[in-house]
Coordinates of C-alpha atoms and ligand atoms in Angstrom, one line a residue:
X1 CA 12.3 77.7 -5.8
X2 CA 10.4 76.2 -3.0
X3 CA 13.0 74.4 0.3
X4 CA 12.2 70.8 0.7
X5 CA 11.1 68.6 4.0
X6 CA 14.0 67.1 4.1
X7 CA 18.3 68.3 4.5
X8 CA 20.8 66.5 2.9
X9 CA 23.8 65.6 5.5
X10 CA 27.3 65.4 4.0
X11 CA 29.8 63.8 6.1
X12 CA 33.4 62.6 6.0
X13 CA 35.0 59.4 6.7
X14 CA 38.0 61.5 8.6
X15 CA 36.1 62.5 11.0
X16 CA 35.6 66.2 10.0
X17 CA 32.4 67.4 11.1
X18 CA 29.4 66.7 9.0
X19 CA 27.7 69.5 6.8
X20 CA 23.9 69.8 6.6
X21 CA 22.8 71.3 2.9
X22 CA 19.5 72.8 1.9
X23 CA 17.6 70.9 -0.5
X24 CA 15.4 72.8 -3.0
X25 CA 12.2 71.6 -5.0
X26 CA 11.0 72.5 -9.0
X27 CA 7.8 72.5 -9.6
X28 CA 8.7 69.0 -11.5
X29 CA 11.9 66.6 -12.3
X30 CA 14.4 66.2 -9.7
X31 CA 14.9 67.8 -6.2
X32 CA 19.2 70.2 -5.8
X33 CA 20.8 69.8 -2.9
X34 CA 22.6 73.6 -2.4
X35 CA 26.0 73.4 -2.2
X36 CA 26.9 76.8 -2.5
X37 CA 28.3 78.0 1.1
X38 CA 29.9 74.2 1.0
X39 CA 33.5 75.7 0.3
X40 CA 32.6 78.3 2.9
X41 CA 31.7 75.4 5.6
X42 CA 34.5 72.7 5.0
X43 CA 37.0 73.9 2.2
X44 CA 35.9 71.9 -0.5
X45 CA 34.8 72.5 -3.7
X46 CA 32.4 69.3 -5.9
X47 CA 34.0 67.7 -8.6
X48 CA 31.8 67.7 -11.7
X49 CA 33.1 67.5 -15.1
X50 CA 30.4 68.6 -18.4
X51 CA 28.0 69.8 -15.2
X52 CA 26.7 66.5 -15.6
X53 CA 25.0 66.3 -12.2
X54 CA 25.2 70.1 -11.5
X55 CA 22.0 72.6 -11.8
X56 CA 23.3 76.1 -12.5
X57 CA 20.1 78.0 -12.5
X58 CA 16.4 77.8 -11.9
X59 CA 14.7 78.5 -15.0
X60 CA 11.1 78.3 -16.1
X61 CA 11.4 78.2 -19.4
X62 CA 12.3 74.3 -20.6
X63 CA 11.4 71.1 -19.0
X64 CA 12.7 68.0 -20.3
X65 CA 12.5 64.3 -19.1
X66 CA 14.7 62.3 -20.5
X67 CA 13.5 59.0 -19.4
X68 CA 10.0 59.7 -21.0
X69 CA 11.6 61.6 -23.9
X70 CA 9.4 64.3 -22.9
X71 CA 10.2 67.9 -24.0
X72 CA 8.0 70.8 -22.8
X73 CA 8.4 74.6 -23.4
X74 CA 6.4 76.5 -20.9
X75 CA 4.8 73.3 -19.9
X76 CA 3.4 72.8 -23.4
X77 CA 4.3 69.4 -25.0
X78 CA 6.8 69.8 -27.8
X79 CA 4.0 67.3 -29.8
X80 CA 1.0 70.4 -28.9
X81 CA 3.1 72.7 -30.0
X82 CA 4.7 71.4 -33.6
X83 CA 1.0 70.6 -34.2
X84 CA -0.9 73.5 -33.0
X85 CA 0.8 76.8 -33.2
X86 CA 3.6 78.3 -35.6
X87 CA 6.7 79.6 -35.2
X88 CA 6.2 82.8 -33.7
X89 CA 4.2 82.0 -31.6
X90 CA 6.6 79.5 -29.8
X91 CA 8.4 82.5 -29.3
X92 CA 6.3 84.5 -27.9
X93 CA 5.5 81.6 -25.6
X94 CA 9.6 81.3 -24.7
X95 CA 9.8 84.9 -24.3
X96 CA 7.3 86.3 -22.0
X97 CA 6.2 82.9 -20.9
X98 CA 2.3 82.5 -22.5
X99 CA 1.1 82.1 -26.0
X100 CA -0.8 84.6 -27.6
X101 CA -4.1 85.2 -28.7
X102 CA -4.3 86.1 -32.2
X103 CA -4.3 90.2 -31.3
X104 CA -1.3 89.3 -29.6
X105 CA 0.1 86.9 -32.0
X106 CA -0.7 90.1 -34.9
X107 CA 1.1 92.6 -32.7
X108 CA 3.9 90.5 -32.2
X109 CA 4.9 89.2 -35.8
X110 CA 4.6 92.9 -36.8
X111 CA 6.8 93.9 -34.2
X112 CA 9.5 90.9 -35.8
X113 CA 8.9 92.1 -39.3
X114 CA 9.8 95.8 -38.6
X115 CA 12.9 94.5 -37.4
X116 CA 13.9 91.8 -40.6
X117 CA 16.0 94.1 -42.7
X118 CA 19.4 94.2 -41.4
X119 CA 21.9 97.7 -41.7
X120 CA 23.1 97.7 -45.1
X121 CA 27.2 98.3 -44.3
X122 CA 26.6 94.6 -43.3
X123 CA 26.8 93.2 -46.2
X124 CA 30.4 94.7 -47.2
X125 CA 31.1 93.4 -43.4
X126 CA 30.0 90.1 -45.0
X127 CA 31.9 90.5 -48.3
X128 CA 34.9 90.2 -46.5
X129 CA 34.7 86.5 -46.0
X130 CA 36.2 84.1 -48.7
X131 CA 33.1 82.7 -51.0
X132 CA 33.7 79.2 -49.5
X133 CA 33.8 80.5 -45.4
X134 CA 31.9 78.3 -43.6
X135 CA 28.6 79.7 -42.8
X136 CA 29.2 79.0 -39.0
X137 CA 32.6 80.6 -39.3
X138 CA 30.0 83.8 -41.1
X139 CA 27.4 83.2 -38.9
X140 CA 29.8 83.8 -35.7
X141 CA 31.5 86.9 -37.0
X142 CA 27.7 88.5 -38.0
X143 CA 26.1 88.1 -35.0
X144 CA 29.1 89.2 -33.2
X145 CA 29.3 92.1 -35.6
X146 CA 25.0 92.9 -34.6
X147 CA 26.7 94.9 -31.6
X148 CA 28.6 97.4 -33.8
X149 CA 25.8 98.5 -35.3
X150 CA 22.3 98.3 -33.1
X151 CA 24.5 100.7 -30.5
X152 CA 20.8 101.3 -28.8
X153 CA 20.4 97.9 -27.7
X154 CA 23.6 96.7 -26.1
X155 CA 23.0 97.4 -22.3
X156 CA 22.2 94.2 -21.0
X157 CA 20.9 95.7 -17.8
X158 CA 18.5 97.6 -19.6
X159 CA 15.2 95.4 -19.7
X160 CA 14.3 97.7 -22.7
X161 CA 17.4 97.0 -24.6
X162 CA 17.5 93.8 -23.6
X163 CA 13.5 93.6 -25.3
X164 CA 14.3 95.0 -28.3
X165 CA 17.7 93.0 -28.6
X166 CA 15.8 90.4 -28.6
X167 CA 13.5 91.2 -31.2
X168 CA 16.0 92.1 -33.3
X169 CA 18.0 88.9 -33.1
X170 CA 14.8 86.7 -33.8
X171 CA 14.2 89.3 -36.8
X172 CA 17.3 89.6 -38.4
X173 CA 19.0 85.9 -38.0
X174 CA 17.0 84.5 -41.3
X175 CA 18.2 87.3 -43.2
X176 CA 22.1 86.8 -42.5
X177 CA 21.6 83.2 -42.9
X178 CA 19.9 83.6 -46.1
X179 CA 22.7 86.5 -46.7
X180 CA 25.6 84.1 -45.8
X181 CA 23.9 81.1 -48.0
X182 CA 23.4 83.7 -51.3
X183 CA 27.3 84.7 -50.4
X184 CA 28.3 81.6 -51.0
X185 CA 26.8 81.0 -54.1
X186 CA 27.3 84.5 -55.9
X187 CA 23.8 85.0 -55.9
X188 CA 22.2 88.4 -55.2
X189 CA 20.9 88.9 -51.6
X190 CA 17.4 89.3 -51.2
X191 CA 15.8 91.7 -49.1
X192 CA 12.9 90.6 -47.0
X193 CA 9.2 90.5 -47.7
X194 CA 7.0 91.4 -44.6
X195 CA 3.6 90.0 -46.0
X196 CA 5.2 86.2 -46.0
X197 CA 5.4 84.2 -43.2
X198 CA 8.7 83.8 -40.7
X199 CA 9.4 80.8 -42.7
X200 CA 8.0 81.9 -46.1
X201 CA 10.2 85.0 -45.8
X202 CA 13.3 83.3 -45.3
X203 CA 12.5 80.6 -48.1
X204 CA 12.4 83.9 -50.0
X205 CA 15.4 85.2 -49.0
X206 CA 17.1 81.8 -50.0
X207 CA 15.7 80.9 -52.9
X208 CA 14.3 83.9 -54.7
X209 CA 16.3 85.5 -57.4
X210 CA 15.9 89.5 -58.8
X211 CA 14.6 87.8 -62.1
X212 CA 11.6 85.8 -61.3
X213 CA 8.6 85.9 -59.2
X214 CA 9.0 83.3 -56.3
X215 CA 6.5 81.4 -55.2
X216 CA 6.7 79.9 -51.4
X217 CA 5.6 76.1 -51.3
X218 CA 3.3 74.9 -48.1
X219 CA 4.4 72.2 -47.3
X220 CA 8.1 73.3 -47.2
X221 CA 7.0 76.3 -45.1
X222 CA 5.4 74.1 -42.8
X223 CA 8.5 71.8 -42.5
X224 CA 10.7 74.8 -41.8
X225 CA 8.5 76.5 -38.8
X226 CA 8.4 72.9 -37.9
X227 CA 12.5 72.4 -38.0
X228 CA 12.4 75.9 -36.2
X229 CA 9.8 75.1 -33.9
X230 CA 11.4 71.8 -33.0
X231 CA 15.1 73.4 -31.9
X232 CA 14.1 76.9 -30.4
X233 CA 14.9 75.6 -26.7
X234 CA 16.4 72.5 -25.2
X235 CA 17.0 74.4 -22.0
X236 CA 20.5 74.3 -20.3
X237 CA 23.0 72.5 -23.4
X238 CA 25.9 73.6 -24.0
X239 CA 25.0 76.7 -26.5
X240 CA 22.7 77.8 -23.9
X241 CA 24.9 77.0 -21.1
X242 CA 27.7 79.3 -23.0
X243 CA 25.1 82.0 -23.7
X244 CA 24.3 82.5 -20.5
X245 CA 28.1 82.2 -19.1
X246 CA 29.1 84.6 -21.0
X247 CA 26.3 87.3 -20.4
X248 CA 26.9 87.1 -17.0
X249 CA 29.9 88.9 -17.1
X250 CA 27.6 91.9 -18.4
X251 CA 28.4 91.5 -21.7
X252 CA 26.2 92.4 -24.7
X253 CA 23.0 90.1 -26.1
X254 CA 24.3 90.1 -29.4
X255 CA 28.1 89.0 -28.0
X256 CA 26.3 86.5 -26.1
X257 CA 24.8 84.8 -28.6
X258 CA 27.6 84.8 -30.9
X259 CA 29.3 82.5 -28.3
X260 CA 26.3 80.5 -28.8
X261 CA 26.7 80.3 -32.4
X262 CA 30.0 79.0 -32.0
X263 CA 29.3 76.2 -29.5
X264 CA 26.7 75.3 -31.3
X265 CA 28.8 74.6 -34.7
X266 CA 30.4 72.0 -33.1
X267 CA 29.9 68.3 -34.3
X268 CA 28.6 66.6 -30.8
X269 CA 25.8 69.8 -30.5
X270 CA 24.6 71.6 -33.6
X271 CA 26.9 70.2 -36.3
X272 CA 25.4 66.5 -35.8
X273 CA 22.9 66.6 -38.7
X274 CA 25.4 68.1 -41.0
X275 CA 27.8 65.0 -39.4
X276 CA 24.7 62.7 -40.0
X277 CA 23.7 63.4 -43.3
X278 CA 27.4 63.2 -44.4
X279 CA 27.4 59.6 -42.7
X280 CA 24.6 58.5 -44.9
X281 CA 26.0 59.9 -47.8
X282 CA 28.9 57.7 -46.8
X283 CA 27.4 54.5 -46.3
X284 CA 25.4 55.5 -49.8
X285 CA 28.9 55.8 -51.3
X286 CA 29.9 52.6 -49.8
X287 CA 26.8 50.8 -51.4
X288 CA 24.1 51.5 -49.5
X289 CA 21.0 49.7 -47.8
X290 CA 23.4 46.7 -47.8
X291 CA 26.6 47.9 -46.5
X292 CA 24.2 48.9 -43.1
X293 CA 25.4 45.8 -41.3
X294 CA 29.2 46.6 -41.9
X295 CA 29.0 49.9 -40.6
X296 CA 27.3 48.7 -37.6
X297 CA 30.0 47.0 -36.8
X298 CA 32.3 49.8 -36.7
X299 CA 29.7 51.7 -34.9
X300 CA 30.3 49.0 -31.8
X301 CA 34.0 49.0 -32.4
X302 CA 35.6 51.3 -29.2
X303 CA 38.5 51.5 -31.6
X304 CA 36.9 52.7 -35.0
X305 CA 36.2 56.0 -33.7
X306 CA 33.2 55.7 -35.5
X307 CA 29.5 56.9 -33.9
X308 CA 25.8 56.6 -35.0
X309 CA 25.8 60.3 -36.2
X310 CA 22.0 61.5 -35.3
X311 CA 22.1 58.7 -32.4
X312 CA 22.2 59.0 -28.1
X313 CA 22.0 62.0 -26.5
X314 CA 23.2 63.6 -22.9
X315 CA 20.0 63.7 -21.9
X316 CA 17.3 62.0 -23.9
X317 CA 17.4 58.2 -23.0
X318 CA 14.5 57.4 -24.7
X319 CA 13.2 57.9 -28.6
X320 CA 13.2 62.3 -28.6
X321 CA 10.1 63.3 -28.9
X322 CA 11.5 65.9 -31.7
X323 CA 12.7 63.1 -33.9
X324 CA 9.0 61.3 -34.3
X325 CA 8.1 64.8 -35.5
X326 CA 10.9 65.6 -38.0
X327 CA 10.4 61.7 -39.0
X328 CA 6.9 63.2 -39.7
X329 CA 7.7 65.7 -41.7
X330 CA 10.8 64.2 -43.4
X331 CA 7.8 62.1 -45.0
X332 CA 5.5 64.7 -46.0
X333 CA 8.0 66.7 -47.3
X334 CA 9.5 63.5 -49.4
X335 CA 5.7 63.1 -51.1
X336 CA 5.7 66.9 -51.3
X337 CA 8.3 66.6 -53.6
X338 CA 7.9 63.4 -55.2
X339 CA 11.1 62.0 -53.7
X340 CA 9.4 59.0 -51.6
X341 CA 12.0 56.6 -52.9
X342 CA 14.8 59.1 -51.5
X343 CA 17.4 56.2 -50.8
X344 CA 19.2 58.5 -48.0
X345 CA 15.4 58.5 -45.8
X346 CA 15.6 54.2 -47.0
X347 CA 19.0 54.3 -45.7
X348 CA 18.3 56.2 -42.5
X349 CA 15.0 54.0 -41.6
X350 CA 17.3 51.1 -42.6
X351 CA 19.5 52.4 -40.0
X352 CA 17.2 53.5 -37.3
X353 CA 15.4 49.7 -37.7
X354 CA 18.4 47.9 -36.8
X355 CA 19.9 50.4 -34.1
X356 CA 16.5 50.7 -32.2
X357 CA 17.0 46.4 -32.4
X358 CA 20.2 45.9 -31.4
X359 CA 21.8 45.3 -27.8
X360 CA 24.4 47.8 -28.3
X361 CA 22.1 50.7 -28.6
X362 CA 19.6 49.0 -26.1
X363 CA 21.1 48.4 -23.2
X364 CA 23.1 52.1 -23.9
X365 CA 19.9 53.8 -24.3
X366 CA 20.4 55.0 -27.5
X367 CA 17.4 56.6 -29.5
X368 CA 17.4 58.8 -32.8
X369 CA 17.8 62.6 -31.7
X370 CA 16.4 65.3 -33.5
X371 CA 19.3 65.7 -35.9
X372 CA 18.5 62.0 -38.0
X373 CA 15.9 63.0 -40.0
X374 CA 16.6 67.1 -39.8
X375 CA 19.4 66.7 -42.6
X376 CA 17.1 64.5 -44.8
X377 CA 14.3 67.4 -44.8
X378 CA 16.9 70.1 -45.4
X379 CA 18.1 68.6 -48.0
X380 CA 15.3 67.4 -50.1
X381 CA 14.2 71.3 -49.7
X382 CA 17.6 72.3 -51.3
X383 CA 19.2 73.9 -48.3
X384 CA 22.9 72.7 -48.6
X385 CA 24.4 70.6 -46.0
X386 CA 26.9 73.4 -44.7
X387 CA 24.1 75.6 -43.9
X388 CA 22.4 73.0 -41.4
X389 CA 23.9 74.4 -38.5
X390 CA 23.3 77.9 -39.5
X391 CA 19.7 77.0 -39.4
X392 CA 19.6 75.3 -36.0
X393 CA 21.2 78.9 -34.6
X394 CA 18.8 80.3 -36.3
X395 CA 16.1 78.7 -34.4
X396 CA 18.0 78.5 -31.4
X397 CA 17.8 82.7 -31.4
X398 CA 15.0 82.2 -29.3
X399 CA 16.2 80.0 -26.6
X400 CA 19.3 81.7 -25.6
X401 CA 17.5 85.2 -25.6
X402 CA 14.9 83.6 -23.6
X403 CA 17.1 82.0 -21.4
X404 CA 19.9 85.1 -21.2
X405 CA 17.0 87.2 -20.1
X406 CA 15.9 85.2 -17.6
X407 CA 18.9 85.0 -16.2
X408 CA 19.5 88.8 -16.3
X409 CA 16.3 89.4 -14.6
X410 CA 17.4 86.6 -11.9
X411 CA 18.5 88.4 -8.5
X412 CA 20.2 85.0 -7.4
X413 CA 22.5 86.0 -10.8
X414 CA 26.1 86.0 -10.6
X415 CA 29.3 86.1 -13.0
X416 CA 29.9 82.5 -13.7
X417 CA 33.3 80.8 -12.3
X418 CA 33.6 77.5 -11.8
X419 CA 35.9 76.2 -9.5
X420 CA 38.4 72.9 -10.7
X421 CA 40.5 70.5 -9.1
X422 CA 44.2 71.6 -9.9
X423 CA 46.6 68.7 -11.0
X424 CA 49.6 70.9 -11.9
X425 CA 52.6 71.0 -10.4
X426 CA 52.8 73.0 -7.0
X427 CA 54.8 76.0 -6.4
X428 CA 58.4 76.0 -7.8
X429 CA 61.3 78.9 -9.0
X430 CA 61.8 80.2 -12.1
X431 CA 65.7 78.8 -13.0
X432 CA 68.0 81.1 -15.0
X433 CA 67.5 80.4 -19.1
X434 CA 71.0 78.5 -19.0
X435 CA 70.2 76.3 -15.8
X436 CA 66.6 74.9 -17.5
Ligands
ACO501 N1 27.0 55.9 -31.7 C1 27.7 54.8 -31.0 N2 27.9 54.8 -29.7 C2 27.4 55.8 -29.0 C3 26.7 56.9 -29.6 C4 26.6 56.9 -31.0 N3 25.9 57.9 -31.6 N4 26.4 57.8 -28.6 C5 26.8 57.2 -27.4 N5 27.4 56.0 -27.7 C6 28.0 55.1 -26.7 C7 29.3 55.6 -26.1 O1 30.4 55.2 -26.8 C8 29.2 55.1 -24.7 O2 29.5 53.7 -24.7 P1 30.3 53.0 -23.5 O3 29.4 53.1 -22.3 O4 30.5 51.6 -23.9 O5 31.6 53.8 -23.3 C9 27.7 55.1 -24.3 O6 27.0 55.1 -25.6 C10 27.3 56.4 -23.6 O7 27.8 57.5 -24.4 P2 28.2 58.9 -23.8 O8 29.2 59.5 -24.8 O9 28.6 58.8 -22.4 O10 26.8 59.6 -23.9 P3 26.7 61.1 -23.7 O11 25.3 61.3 -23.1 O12 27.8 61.8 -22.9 O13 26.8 61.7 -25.2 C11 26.2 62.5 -27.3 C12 25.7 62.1 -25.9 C13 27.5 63.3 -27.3 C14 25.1 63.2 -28.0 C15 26.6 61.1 -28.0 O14 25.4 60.3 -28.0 C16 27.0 61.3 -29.5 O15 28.1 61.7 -29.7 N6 26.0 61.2 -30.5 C17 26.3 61.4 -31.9 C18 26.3 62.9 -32.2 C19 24.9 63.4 -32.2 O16 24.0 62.9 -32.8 N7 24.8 64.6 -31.5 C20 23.5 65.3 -31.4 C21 23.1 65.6 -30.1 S1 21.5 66.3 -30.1 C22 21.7 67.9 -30.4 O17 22.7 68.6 -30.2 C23 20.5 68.6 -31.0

């Protein structure tokens, strides 16, 4: 964090003296003004509901512009990235900050595969859910439960626990997705093979059954280290945000990113492609390509309560540079498969034509995210539509350790508290139960 030329000078119509603030540089994007001895020199807090103008860390790791709908990890384009490297080694890259060469990249995806088995007694942890438990609602209760049994990696002060916490979390979340998914649908769970790919080996772990021999497809493998590729960092949202919040208090990695799980699971984060590709089921329902127009409608109706699902985002306001790739790959996986006619991708291009056309979503700045074609891929590869979210936390393993350990190793770290602006009523007595 490097101080800038120039101050920035608060003052106050009233007449109360006028505060001068640091201002601090990145390396890009825009320049913070420090406010944090601001309470300390006039009393006041700021006023900024979502954080929407408020930086609460430097970080390294994610740079995003939202104007140019650029997304870099490490300073690598997103584009470079999906194209050029897998998976793993994204995460390496997130992790300790470079991308490996292929010694590196060997030592490393051995060091992930040791770690892919889970501790049996999990799975009566998991057979405690109902059969039709929401795979978030698993999800948060299994990585939450990581802590009760990996005792030797729970000190989050411990850069060595924190390392192999880490490892562990990236290892072991395909297995307890593919666990929760074979849960739900009375299937034998599937230990996982170490010679197969990240993405092989949890296509195993879905789709395989005890009976046959299972053989992993390319092109779906590709699509899925793609998908993972695509959502391992988006740097402070609001998963990442709550990950890091609640480390700070000390707590363990694996509590931490259970908190992440369930932020993420919401409908305006990680549960939008699930909430898109059940909006394009809709309009299918309705009739289709040519109901498009009506829907529309009640897309720019304030009152219908009804949104673009896998449309606008807080900060891309431009096309995201993750949805030309998933668009990308929503196409070779349709040929793949032999489903080019798929009328939910029709639907959705239908859909994305007319929105990228029309004033409402023009002059609102509002682009395809990620999430519009993520649901069509999954779904052509047979993952069910409850499970999308499950996969996004999955990817987003990554990201929040990346980011929680960054944080940790931070000696401008605190516990986070944010201040707010109370509204309540002021002081007043308790009255006797009679006299209320
Ligand atoms: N459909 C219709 N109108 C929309 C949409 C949408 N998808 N998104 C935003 N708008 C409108 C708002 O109503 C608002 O209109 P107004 O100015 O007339 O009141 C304007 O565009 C600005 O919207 P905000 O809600 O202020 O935008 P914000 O940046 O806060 O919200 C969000 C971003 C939450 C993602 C929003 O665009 C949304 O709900 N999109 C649909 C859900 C979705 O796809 N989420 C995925 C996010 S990406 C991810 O988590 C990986």
């Amino acid at each position: 964090m490097k101080l800038a030329d120039n101050k920035a000078t608060l003052s106050f119509s009233n007449g109360s003296p006028s505060v001068e603030l640091p201002v601090y540089q990145g390396s890009v994007g825009p320049d913070v003004v420090d406010i944090r001895k601001l309470y300390a020199q006039t009393g006041m807090f700021t006023y900024d509901p979502g954080f929407l103008s408020t930086a609460s860390c430097q970080s390294a790791i994610t740079y995003i512009d939202g104007d140019k709908g650029e997304l870099l990890y490490r300073g690598y384009p997103i584009e470079q990235l999906a194209t050029n490297c897998d998976f793993l080694e994204t995460c390496h890259l997130l992790l300790y900050g470079n991308l490996p060469n292929a010694a590196g990249k060997a030592e490393f995806t051995k060091r992930v595969s040791n770690h892919t088995m889970v501790n049996e007694q999990m799975q009566f942890f998991l057979r405690g859910f109902r059969r039709d438990a929401h795979p978030m609602a698993i999800m948060t209760g299994l990585v939450g439960a990581l802590s009760a049994f990996y005792h030797d990696s729970t000190d989050i002060n411990n850069p060595e626990h924190r390392e192999i916490a880490a490892i562990r979390l990236i290892a072991k979340m395909p297995t307890l997705v593919a666990m929760a998914y074979k849960y739900s649908v009375g299937q034998p769970f599937m230990y996982p093979k170490n010679n197969l790919s990240y993405a092989g080996n949890f296509m195993h772990m879905m789709f395989a059954t005890p009976c046959e021999e299972y053989v992993v497809n390319p092109v779906i493998e590709r699509a899925l280290d793609r998908i993972f590729t695509l959502h391992a960092d988006h740097e402070q949202n609001a998963s990442t945000s709550t990950v890091r919040l609640c480390g700070s208090s000390g707590t363990n990695p694996f509590a931490a990113i259970a908190a992440g799980v369930a932020c993420l699971w919401g409908p305006s984060h990680g549960g939008a492609n699930e909430a898109c590709l059940n909006m394009l089921e809709d309009i299918q329902k309705m009739g289709g390509i040519s109901k498009v127009g009506e829907f529309m409608e009640k897309v720019k109706d304030k009152n219908s309560g009804v949104k673009l699902m896998g449309f606008g985002h807080r900060v891309y306001k431009n096309y995201d540079p993750r949805a030309k790739l998933m668009q990308e790959t929503c196409k070779e996986v349709l040929t793949a498969l032999g489903l080019e006619n798929d009328p939910l991708f029709k639907l959705a291009m239908a859909l994305e034509k007319i929105a990228l056309e029309d004033d409402y979503f023009v002059q609102r700045k509002l682009y395809p995210n990620v999430d519009f074609y993520s649901g069509i891929v999954q779904r052509a590869i047979g993952i069910p539509v409850s499970l999308f979210t499950a996969i996004f936390a999955l990817a987003r393993t990554v990201g929040w350790i990346a980011q929680l350990n960054e944080m940790i190793g931070d000696p401008e770290y605190k516990i986070g508290r944010p201040r707010q602006l109370f509204t309540g009523s002021e002081r007043r007595d308790v009255l006797p139960i009679a006299k209320r």
